[in-house]
Amino acid sequence: MKVLGIESSCDETACAIVEDGKRIISNVVATQIPFHQIYKGVVPEIASRKHAEWILPVVRQALSEAKMTLSEVDAIAATNRPGLMGSLLVGLTFGKTLAWSCNKPFLAVNHMLGHMYAAHLENDISYPYLGLLVSGGHSIIAKVNGFDDLEILGTTIDDSVGEAFDKVAKYYDLGYPGGVIIDGLAKKGDSHAYSFPVPKLDKGDHRYDVSFSGLKTAVIHQSQMFLNKGFEPSVENLAASFQETACRTLVGRLMRAVEDTGLKTVVAGGGVAANSRLRAMLAEHTDLNCIFPPLKLCGDNGAMIAGVAYHFLKRGDRSGWNTTACARIPQFKRGLANLEAFGRR
Ligand code: KG4
Ligand code: ZN
């Protein structure tokens, strides 16, 4: 079965065609980065307008690269949450309209399920495993029992890890988006140059939770040290030290989950899964089977949406024409019904 997947939750207008939830036939990602760069962050109004402008050409290009017509597609899927409301509505409404007009099944897909699925597009991975979902909006450690069955073990109590990368980069005027820039600068820096705090969060409920707000503040305060103590500022050292601490925070919590659950397979997903230090740090754990999506599937793309939708489709699920978008998914907390968080039908 061939599914056309649309993704428009943030600043990429994307469409892909995937066969049987595995084989990527085409995968088009039109990035809006140059339009947001001058503002050093995503401007929601610009994002929605660009999606509205690009969605049709992007879908057409995905079909043309696949050498397919719409009639050869078995179902249409689109992200409906979480994300920027205006952006989500463009892709969702486009997807529903397309499906309705050609009488195809429509599937709405949770963006985070998409990120968790990305590694499955190129790999046969069996459940259960530990999922590390790290993006601009989320930082989640979960026990993953199936494509739409995530038991949340831990999450961030404040900023997401991607947000911390972006905010540090913005403060030091390193460029946008911050993650990939810091990753690049860090390669030339000394990760021991500055010492930043790893959050404790050791008490009961927070065993697998992470926090990045304190780290972000400490990195920002470092600029005062440069001024007050006459330190030679080095953005490379700063980037390396920050990145090292952020990755250590994530990996430390993940290892607790490994010990407690006995699960030896770890699958990462989301934009921050592209981070080279995170990949290297996990690779040091040779007793684990750590699986990362290829770089092109870490960021937002339509293939991960089509991949998840295939499994809904196979199970007989369909989304109604009244399916709406949702900017947020309920705060992830251990014990909170996944049904609610992930929209299992
Ligand atoms: O998954 P994604 O494309 O969008 C969301 O769903 O949020 O993730 C975007 C986030 C941004 O915060 C970006 O700075 C971060 O992923 N990112 C990285 C890297 N590449 C992208 N963070 C660290 N290292 C990278 N190489
Ligand atoms: Zn994303």
Short mmCIF file of C-alpha atoms and ligand atoms in Angstrom, two decimals:
data_model
loop_
_atom_site.label_atom_id
_atom_site.label_comp_id
_atom_site.label_asym_id
_atom_site.label_seq_id
_atom_site.Cartn_x
_atom_site.Cartn_y
_atom_site.Cartn_z
CA MET A 1 0.00 0.00 0.00
CA LYS A 2 1.28 3.44 -0.92
CA VAL A 3 0.62 6.34 1.43
CA LEU A 4 1.15 10.01 0.69
CA GLY A 5 2.20 11.80 3.89
CA ILE A 6 2.08 15.54 4.47
CA GLU A 7 4.00 17.34 7.22
CA SER A 8 3.57 21.04 7.98
CA SER A 9 3.72 21.37 11.77
CA CYS A 10 6.54 23.93 11.93
CA ASP A 11 8.86 25.39 9.31
CA GLU A 12 9.22 22.59 6.74
CA THR A 13 6.62 22.00 4.06
CA ALA A 14 7.03 18.31 3.34
CA CYS A 15 5.44 15.48 1.42
CA ALA A 16 6.54 11.89 0.84
CA ILE A 17 5.20 8.70 -0.66
CA VAL A 18 6.04 5.52 1.25
CA GLU A 19 5.18 1.95 0.37
CA ASP A 20 4.08 -0.46 3.12
CA GLY A 21 5.46 1.79 5.86
CA LYS A 22 9.02 0.98 4.76
CA ARG A 23 10.12 1.93 1.27
CA ILE A 24 10.48 5.65 0.61
CA ILE A 25 9.46 6.26 -2.99
CA SER A 26 9.83 10.03 -2.82
CA ASN A 27 10.54 12.48 0.00
CA VAL A 28 10.36 16.23 -0.62
CA VAL A 29 11.21 18.70 2.16
CA ALA A 30 10.97 22.43 1.40
CA THR A 31 12.63 24.29 4.22
CA GLN A 32 11.56 27.79 5.21
CA ILE A 33 14.76 28.44 7.18
CA PRO A 34 15.92 31.41 5.03
CA PHE A 35 12.62 33.19 5.70
CA HIS A 36 12.90 32.85 9.49
CA GLN A 37 16.67 33.29 9.77
CA ILE A 38 16.60 37.08 9.98
CA TYR A 39 14.24 36.84 12.98
CA LYS A 40 16.50 34.22 14.64
CA GLY A 41 13.50 31.95 15.18
CA VAL A 42 10.32 30.65 13.56
CA VAL A 43 7.70 33.36 12.96
CA PRO A 44 4.35 31.50 13.04
CA GLU A 45 2.57 33.90 10.67
CA ILE A 46 5.31 33.59 8.03
CA ALA A 47 5.36 29.81 8.49
CA SER A 48 1.60 29.44 7.80
CA ARG A 49 1.78 31.68 4.75
CA LYS A 50 4.72 29.78 3.29
CA HIS A 51 2.96 26.45 3.86
CA ALA A 52 -0.13 27.79 2.06
CA GLU A 53 2.07 28.92 -0.83
CA TRP A 54 4.20 25.76 -1.07
CA ILE A 55 1.92 22.87 -0.16
CA LEU A 56 0.57 22.27 -3.66
CA PRO A 57 3.93 22.44 -5.47
CA VAL A 58 5.54 20.23 -2.81
CA VAL A 59 2.82 17.56 -3.10
CA ARG A 60 3.07 17.75 -6.90
CA GLN A 61 6.83 17.33 -6.72
CA ALA A 62 6.53 14.30 -4.42
CA LEU A 63 4.16 12.66 -6.93
CA SER A 64 6.33 13.58 -9.87
CA GLU A 65 9.55 12.26 -8.22
CA ALA A 66 7.68 9.05 -7.45
CA LYS A 67 6.49 8.95 -11.08
CA MET A 68 2.99 8.41 -9.77
CA THR A 69 -0.43 9.95 -10.12
CA LEU A 70 -2.83 10.50 -7.25
CA SER A 71 -4.95 7.60 -8.42
CA GLU A 72 -2.07 5.23 -7.59
CA VAL A 73 -1.95 6.39 -3.97
CA ASP A 74 -3.93 4.23 -1.50
CA ALA A 75 -4.32 6.77 1.32
CA ILE A 76 -3.44 10.30 2.33
CA ALA A 77 -2.07 11.31 5.72
CA ALA A 78 -1.18 14.59 7.40
CA THR A 79 0.23 15.71 10.75
CA ASN A 80 -2.51 17.14 12.95
CA ARG A 81 -0.59 17.71 16.21
CA PRO A 82 1.44 19.02 17.99
CA GLY A 83 2.87 22.12 16.33
CA LEU A 84 2.05 25.66 15.26
CA MET A 85 -1.70 25.89 14.83
CA GLY A 86 -1.72 27.88 11.58
CA SER A 87 0.96 25.64 10.06
CA LEU A 88 -0.80 22.43 11.08
CA LEU A 89 -4.10 23.63 9.66
CA VAL A 90 -2.62 24.18 6.20
CA GLY A 91 -1.28 20.62 5.81
CA LEU A 92 -4.23 19.01 7.57
CA THR A 93 -6.86 20.85 5.54
CA PHE A 94 -4.96 20.24 2.32
CA GLY A 95 -4.63 16.53 3.12
CA LYS A 96 -8.29 16.10 4.08
CA THR A 97 -9.46 17.96 0.98
CA LEU A 98 -7.23 15.92 -1.29
CA ALA A 99 -8.40 12.66 0.26
CA TRP A 100 -12.07 13.69 0.11
CA SER A 101 -11.85 14.85 -3.49
CA CYS A 102 -10.28 11.61 -4.71
CA ASN A 103 -12.26 9.36 -2.40
CA LYS A 104 -9.25 7.99 -0.51
CA PRO A 105 -8.94 7.15 3.20
CA PHE A 106 -7.49 9.94 5.34
CA LEU A 107 -5.28 9.47 8.39
CA ALA A 108 -4.28 12.20 10.86
CA VAL A 109 -0.92 11.49 12.48
CA ASN A 110 0.70 12.71 15.69
CA HIS A 111 4.02 14.34 14.80
CA MET A 112 5.83 12.69 17.73
CA LEU A 113 4.71 9.22 16.64
CA GLY A 114 6.20 10.19 13.29
CA HIS A 115 9.58 11.07 14.81
CA MET A 116 9.57 7.81 16.77
CA TYR A 117 8.83 5.90 13.57
CA ALA A 118 11.51 7.57 11.39
CA ALA A 119 14.20 4.95 12.16
CA HIS A 120 11.79 2.17 11.13
CA LEU A 121 11.78 3.49 7.56
CA GLU A 122 15.22 2.12 6.93
CA ASN A 123 15.42 -0.63 9.52
CA ASP A 124 13.54 -3.62 10.80
CA ILE A 125 13.25 -2.85 14.49
CA SER A 126 11.30 -5.01 16.89
CA TYR A 127 9.32 -3.79 19.88
CA PRO A 128 9.64 -3.11 22.74
CA TYR A 129 12.55 -0.71 22.96
CA LEU A 130 13.47 2.52 24.69
CA GLY A 131 12.63 5.60 22.66
CA LEU A 132 14.54 8.87 22.91
CA LEU A 133 12.44 11.60 21.32
CA VAL A 134 14.43 14.82 21.15
CA SER A 135 13.17 17.73 19.09
CA GLY A 136 12.56 21.46 19.18
CA GLY A 137 9.41 20.96 21.24
CA HIS A 138 9.93 17.74 23.20
CA SER A 139 12.41 15.66 25.16
CA ILE A 140 10.89 12.28 25.96
CA ILE A 141 12.18 8.95 27.21
CA ALA A 142 9.61 6.23 26.62
CA LYS A 143 9.13 2.50 26.58
CA VAL A 144 7.87 1.90 23.08
CA ASN A 145 5.62 -1.13 22.74
CA GLY A 146 4.25 -0.47 19.28
CA PHE A 147 4.06 2.23 16.61
CA ASP A 148 1.34 4.08 18.58
CA ASP A 149 1.97 2.69 22.04
CA LEU A 150 4.46 4.76 24.02
CA GLU A 151 4.72 4.53 27.79
CA ILE A 152 6.20 7.84 28.84
CA LEU A 153 8.91 7.30 31.46
CA GLY A 154 10.37 10.77 31.55
CA THR A 155 10.12 14.16 29.94
CA THR A 156 11.47 17.65 30.41
CA ILE A 157 10.22 19.63 33.36
CA ASP A 158 10.92 22.91 31.53
CA ASP A 159 12.59 23.56 28.14
CA SER A 160 13.10 20.88 25.52
CA VAL A 161 16.67 20.06 24.54
CA GLY A 162 16.24 21.53 21.03
CA GLU A 163 14.86 24.72 22.54
CA ALA A 164 17.98 25.01 24.73
CA PHE A 165 20.23 24.65 21.65
CA ASP A 166 18.19 27.28 19.81
CA LYS A 167 18.06 29.74 22.72
CA VAL A 168 21.79 29.51 23.46
CA ALA A 169 22.54 30.06 19.76
CA LYS A 170 20.14 33.01 19.66
CA TYR A 171 21.65 34.61 22.77
CA TYR A 172 25.18 34.37 21.39
CA ASP A 173 23.99 35.33 17.91
CA LEU A 174 25.40 32.13 16.40
CA GLY A 175 22.65 31.76 13.82
CA TYR A 176 19.42 29.88 13.25
CA PRO A 177 18.54 27.07 13.65
CA GLY A 178 20.87 26.74 16.62
CA GLY A 179 21.25 22.97 16.95
CA VAL A 180 23.20 22.24 13.83
CA ILE A 181 25.33 25.40 14.24
CA ILE A 182 26.30 24.53 17.82
CA ASP A 183 27.02 20.96 16.70
CA GLY A 184 29.43 22.33 14.07
CA LEU A 185 31.13 24.84 16.39
CA ALA A 186 31.49 22.24 19.14
CA LYS A 187 33.67 20.09 16.88
CA LYS A 188 36.34 22.81 17.09
CA GLY A 189 35.96 23.43 20.83
CA ASP A 190 37.02 21.93 24.13
CA SER A 191 34.08 20.36 25.94
CA HIS A 192 35.89 20.66 29.28
CA ALA A 193 36.54 24.39 28.91
CA TYR A 194 33.55 25.38 31.06
CA SER A 195 31.70 23.37 33.61
CA PHE A 196 27.92 23.57 33.52
CA PRO A 197 25.49 21.89 35.92
CA VAL A 198 23.80 18.59 35.14
CA PRO A 199 20.36 18.76 36.80
CA LYS A 200 19.91 16.44 39.77
CA LEU A 201 16.16 15.68 39.66
CA ASP A 202 16.80 12.53 41.63
CA LYS A 203 13.65 12.35 43.73
CA GLY A 204 10.91 9.78 43.12
CA ASP A 205 8.72 11.08 40.35
CA HIS A 206 11.56 12.63 38.37
CA ARG A 207 13.73 9.55 37.97
CA TYR A 208 13.76 9.77 34.16
CA ASP A 209 12.93 13.45 33.75
CA VAL A 210 15.30 16.01 32.27
CA SER A 211 15.65 19.78 32.57
CA PHE A 212 17.45 22.23 30.32
CA SER A 213 16.40 25.62 31.62
CA GLY A 214 19.15 25.78 34.28
CA LEU A 215 21.78 24.74 31.77
CA LYS A 216 20.59 27.37 29.30
CA THR A 217 20.74 30.07 32.00
CA ALA A 218 24.23 28.96 33.10
CA VAL A 219 25.50 29.11 29.52
CA ILE A 220 23.99 32.57 29.07
CA HIS A 221 25.54 33.76 32.36
CA GLN A 222 28.89 32.63 31.07
CA SER A 223 28.91 35.78 28.93
CA GLN A 224 29.10 37.81 32.16
CA MET A 225 32.17 35.81 33.15
CA PHE A 226 33.77 36.79 29.88
CA LEU A 227 33.09 40.43 30.66
CA ASN A 228 33.81 40.43 34.40
CA LYS A 229 36.85 38.22 34.55
CA GLY A 230 38.36 39.17 31.25
CA PHE A 231 38.11 35.55 29.94
CA GLU A 232 38.85 35.12 26.31
CA PRO A 233 35.42 34.31 24.90
CA SER A 234 35.39 31.23 22.72
CA VAL A 235 32.08 30.28 21.13
CA GLU A 236 33.62 26.97 20.10
CA ASN A 237 34.46 26.08 23.71
CA LEU A 238 31.10 27.35 24.86
CA ALA A 239 29.26 25.30 22.24
CA ALA A 240 31.29 22.17 23.07
CA SER A 241 30.79 22.53 26.84
CA PHE A 242 27.07 23.23 26.50
CA GLN A 243 26.51 20.39 24.05
CA GLU A 244 28.47 17.96 26.23
CA THR A 245 26.32 18.78 29.27
CA ALA A 246 23.05 18.62 27.31
CA CYS A 247 23.96 15.21 25.88
CA ARG A 248 25.20 13.91 29.24
CA THR A 249 21.88 14.93 30.79
CA LEU A 250 19.94 12.96 28.18
CA VAL A 251 22.18 9.92 28.15
CA GLY A 252 22.36 9.77 31.97
CA ARG A 253 18.56 9.53 32.23
CA LEU A 254 18.35 7.11 29.37
CA MET A 255 20.85 4.78 31.07
CA ARG A 256 18.68 4.73 34.18
CA ALA A 257 15.79 3.59 32.02
CA VAL A 258 18.04 0.94 30.41
CA GLU A 259 19.02 -0.38 33.85
CA ASP A 260 15.48 -0.36 35.22
CA THR A 261 13.73 -1.88 32.20
CA GLY A 262 16.49 -4.20 31.01
CA LEU A 263 15.78 -3.06 27.45
CA LYS A 264 18.94 -3.05 25.35
CA THR A 265 17.63 -1.42 22.20
CA VAL A 266 17.45 2.37 22.09
CA VAL A 267 15.84 4.17 19.16
CA ALA A 268 16.24 7.92 18.76
CA GLY A 269 14.14 10.37 16.78
CA GLY A 270 13.60 14.11 16.25
CA GLY A 271 15.83 16.97 15.11
CA VAL A 272 18.30 16.65 17.99
CA ALA A 273 18.86 12.98 17.08
CA ALA A 274 21.04 14.46 14.31
CA ASN A 275 23.50 15.69 16.94
CA SER A 276 26.92 14.18 16.38
CA ARG A 277 27.97 14.19 20.05
CA LEU A 278 24.74 12.48 21.15
CA ARG A 279 25.35 9.80 18.52
CA ALA A 280 28.97 9.34 19.60
CA MET A 281 28.11 9.26 23.30
CA LEU A 282 25.51 6.53 22.79
CA ALA A 283 27.83 4.59 20.49
CA GLU A 284 30.23 4.27 23.46
CA HIS A 285 27.61 2.03 25.10
CA THR A 286 28.62 -1.02 23.13
CA ASP A 287 26.31 -3.29 25.13
CA LEU A 288 23.34 -1.41 23.65
CA ASN A 289 21.85 -1.51 20.19
CA CYS A 290 21.41 2.22 19.50
CA ILE A 291 19.52 3.07 16.36
CA PHE A 292 19.37 6.56 14.88
CA PRO A 293 17.42 7.55 11.78
CA PRO A 294 19.59 8.76 8.89
CA LEU A 295 20.21 12.51 9.15
CA LYS A 296 17.62 13.36 6.47
CA LEU A 297 14.92 11.64 8.53
CA CYS A 298 15.77 13.23 11.90
CA GLY A 299 14.19 16.58 11.06
CA ASP A 300 10.60 17.04 9.96
CA ASN A 301 9.57 15.07 6.87
CA GLY A 302 6.50 13.53 5.31
CA ALA A 303 7.95 10.00 5.12
CA MET A 304 7.64 9.44 8.87
CA ILE A 305 4.00 10.56 8.70
CA ALA A 306 3.24 8.24 5.78
CA GLY A 307 5.04 5.42 7.64
CA VAL A 308 2.87 5.74 10.76
CA ALA A 309 -0.29 6.18 8.67
CA TYR A 310 0.35 2.88 6.90
CA HIS A 311 0.03 1.04 10.22
CA PHE A 312 -3.21 2.85 11.11
CA LEU A 313 -4.53 2.03 7.66
CA LYS A 314 -3.58 -1.64 7.94
CA ARG A 315 -5.40 -1.81 11.27
CA GLY A 316 -8.54 -0.42 9.64
CA ASP A 317 -8.36 3.01 11.29
CA ARG A 318 -9.59 6.11 9.49
CA SER A 319 -9.74 9.78 10.53
CA GLY A 320 -12.99 11.66 10.02
CA TRP A 321 -13.40 14.76 7.86
CA ASN A 322 -14.04 16.66 11.10
CA THR A 323 -10.54 15.84 12.44
CA THR A 324 -8.99 19.03 13.67
CA ALA A 325 -5.53 20.28 14.55
CA CYS A 326 -4.17 20.60 18.06
CA ALA A 327 -1.19 22.80 18.94
CA ARG A 328 -0.25 20.76 22.01
CA ILE A 329 -0.46 17.26 23.27
CA PRO A 330 -1.21 16.98 26.98
CA GLN A 331 1.78 17.36 29.25
CA PHE A 332 3.65 14.09 29.16
CA LYS A 333 3.70 12.55 32.58
CA ARG A 334 4.23 9.03 33.65
CA GLY A 335 0.86 7.37 34.12
CA LEU A 336 -1.03 9.84 31.97
CA ALA A 337 -3.21 8.01 29.50
CA ASN A 338 -1.22 7.54 26.33
CA LEU A 339 -4.54 7.33 24.63
CA GLU A 340 -4.94 11.02 25.26
CA ALA A 341 -1.34 12.00 24.57
CA PHE A 342 -0.92 10.11 21.34
CA GLY A 343 -4.44 10.08 19.99
CA ARG A 344 -4.74 6.33 19.68
CA ARG A 345 -7.93 5.50 17.96
O1 KG4 B 1 12.24 17.55 14.95
P1 KG4 B 1 12.53 18.94 14.55
O2 KG4 B 1 13.00 19.19 13.15
O3 KG4 B 1 11.27 19.84 14.79
C1 KG4 B 1 10.45 19.69 15.90
O4 KG4 B 1 9.60 18.78 15.89
O5 KG4 B 1 10.67 20.48 16.86
O6 KG4 B 1 13.60 19.48 15.57
C2 KG4 B 1 14.13 20.75 15.46
C3 KG4 B 1 15.16 20.92 16.57
C4 KG4 B 1 15.67 22.34 16.64
O7 KG4 B 1 15.67 22.74 17.99
C5 KG4 B 1 17.09 22.23 16.10
O8 KG4 B 1 17.97 23.20 16.63
C6 KG4 B 1 17.45 20.84 16.56
O9 KG4 B 1 16.28 20.08 16.32
N1 KG4 B 1 18.59 20.26 15.81
C7 KG4 B 1 19.75 19.91 16.40
C8 KG4 B 1 20.60 19.44 15.36
N2 KG4 B 1 19.92 19.53 14.18
C9 KG4 B 1 18.68 20.03 14.49
N3 KG4 B 1 20.14 19.95 17.69
C10 KG4 B 1 21.38 19.53 17.97
N4 KG4 B 1 22.25 19.09 17.04
C11 KG4 B 1 21.91 19.01 15.73
N5 KG4 B 1 22.78 18.57 14.83
ZN ZN B 2 9.59 17.60 14.44
#
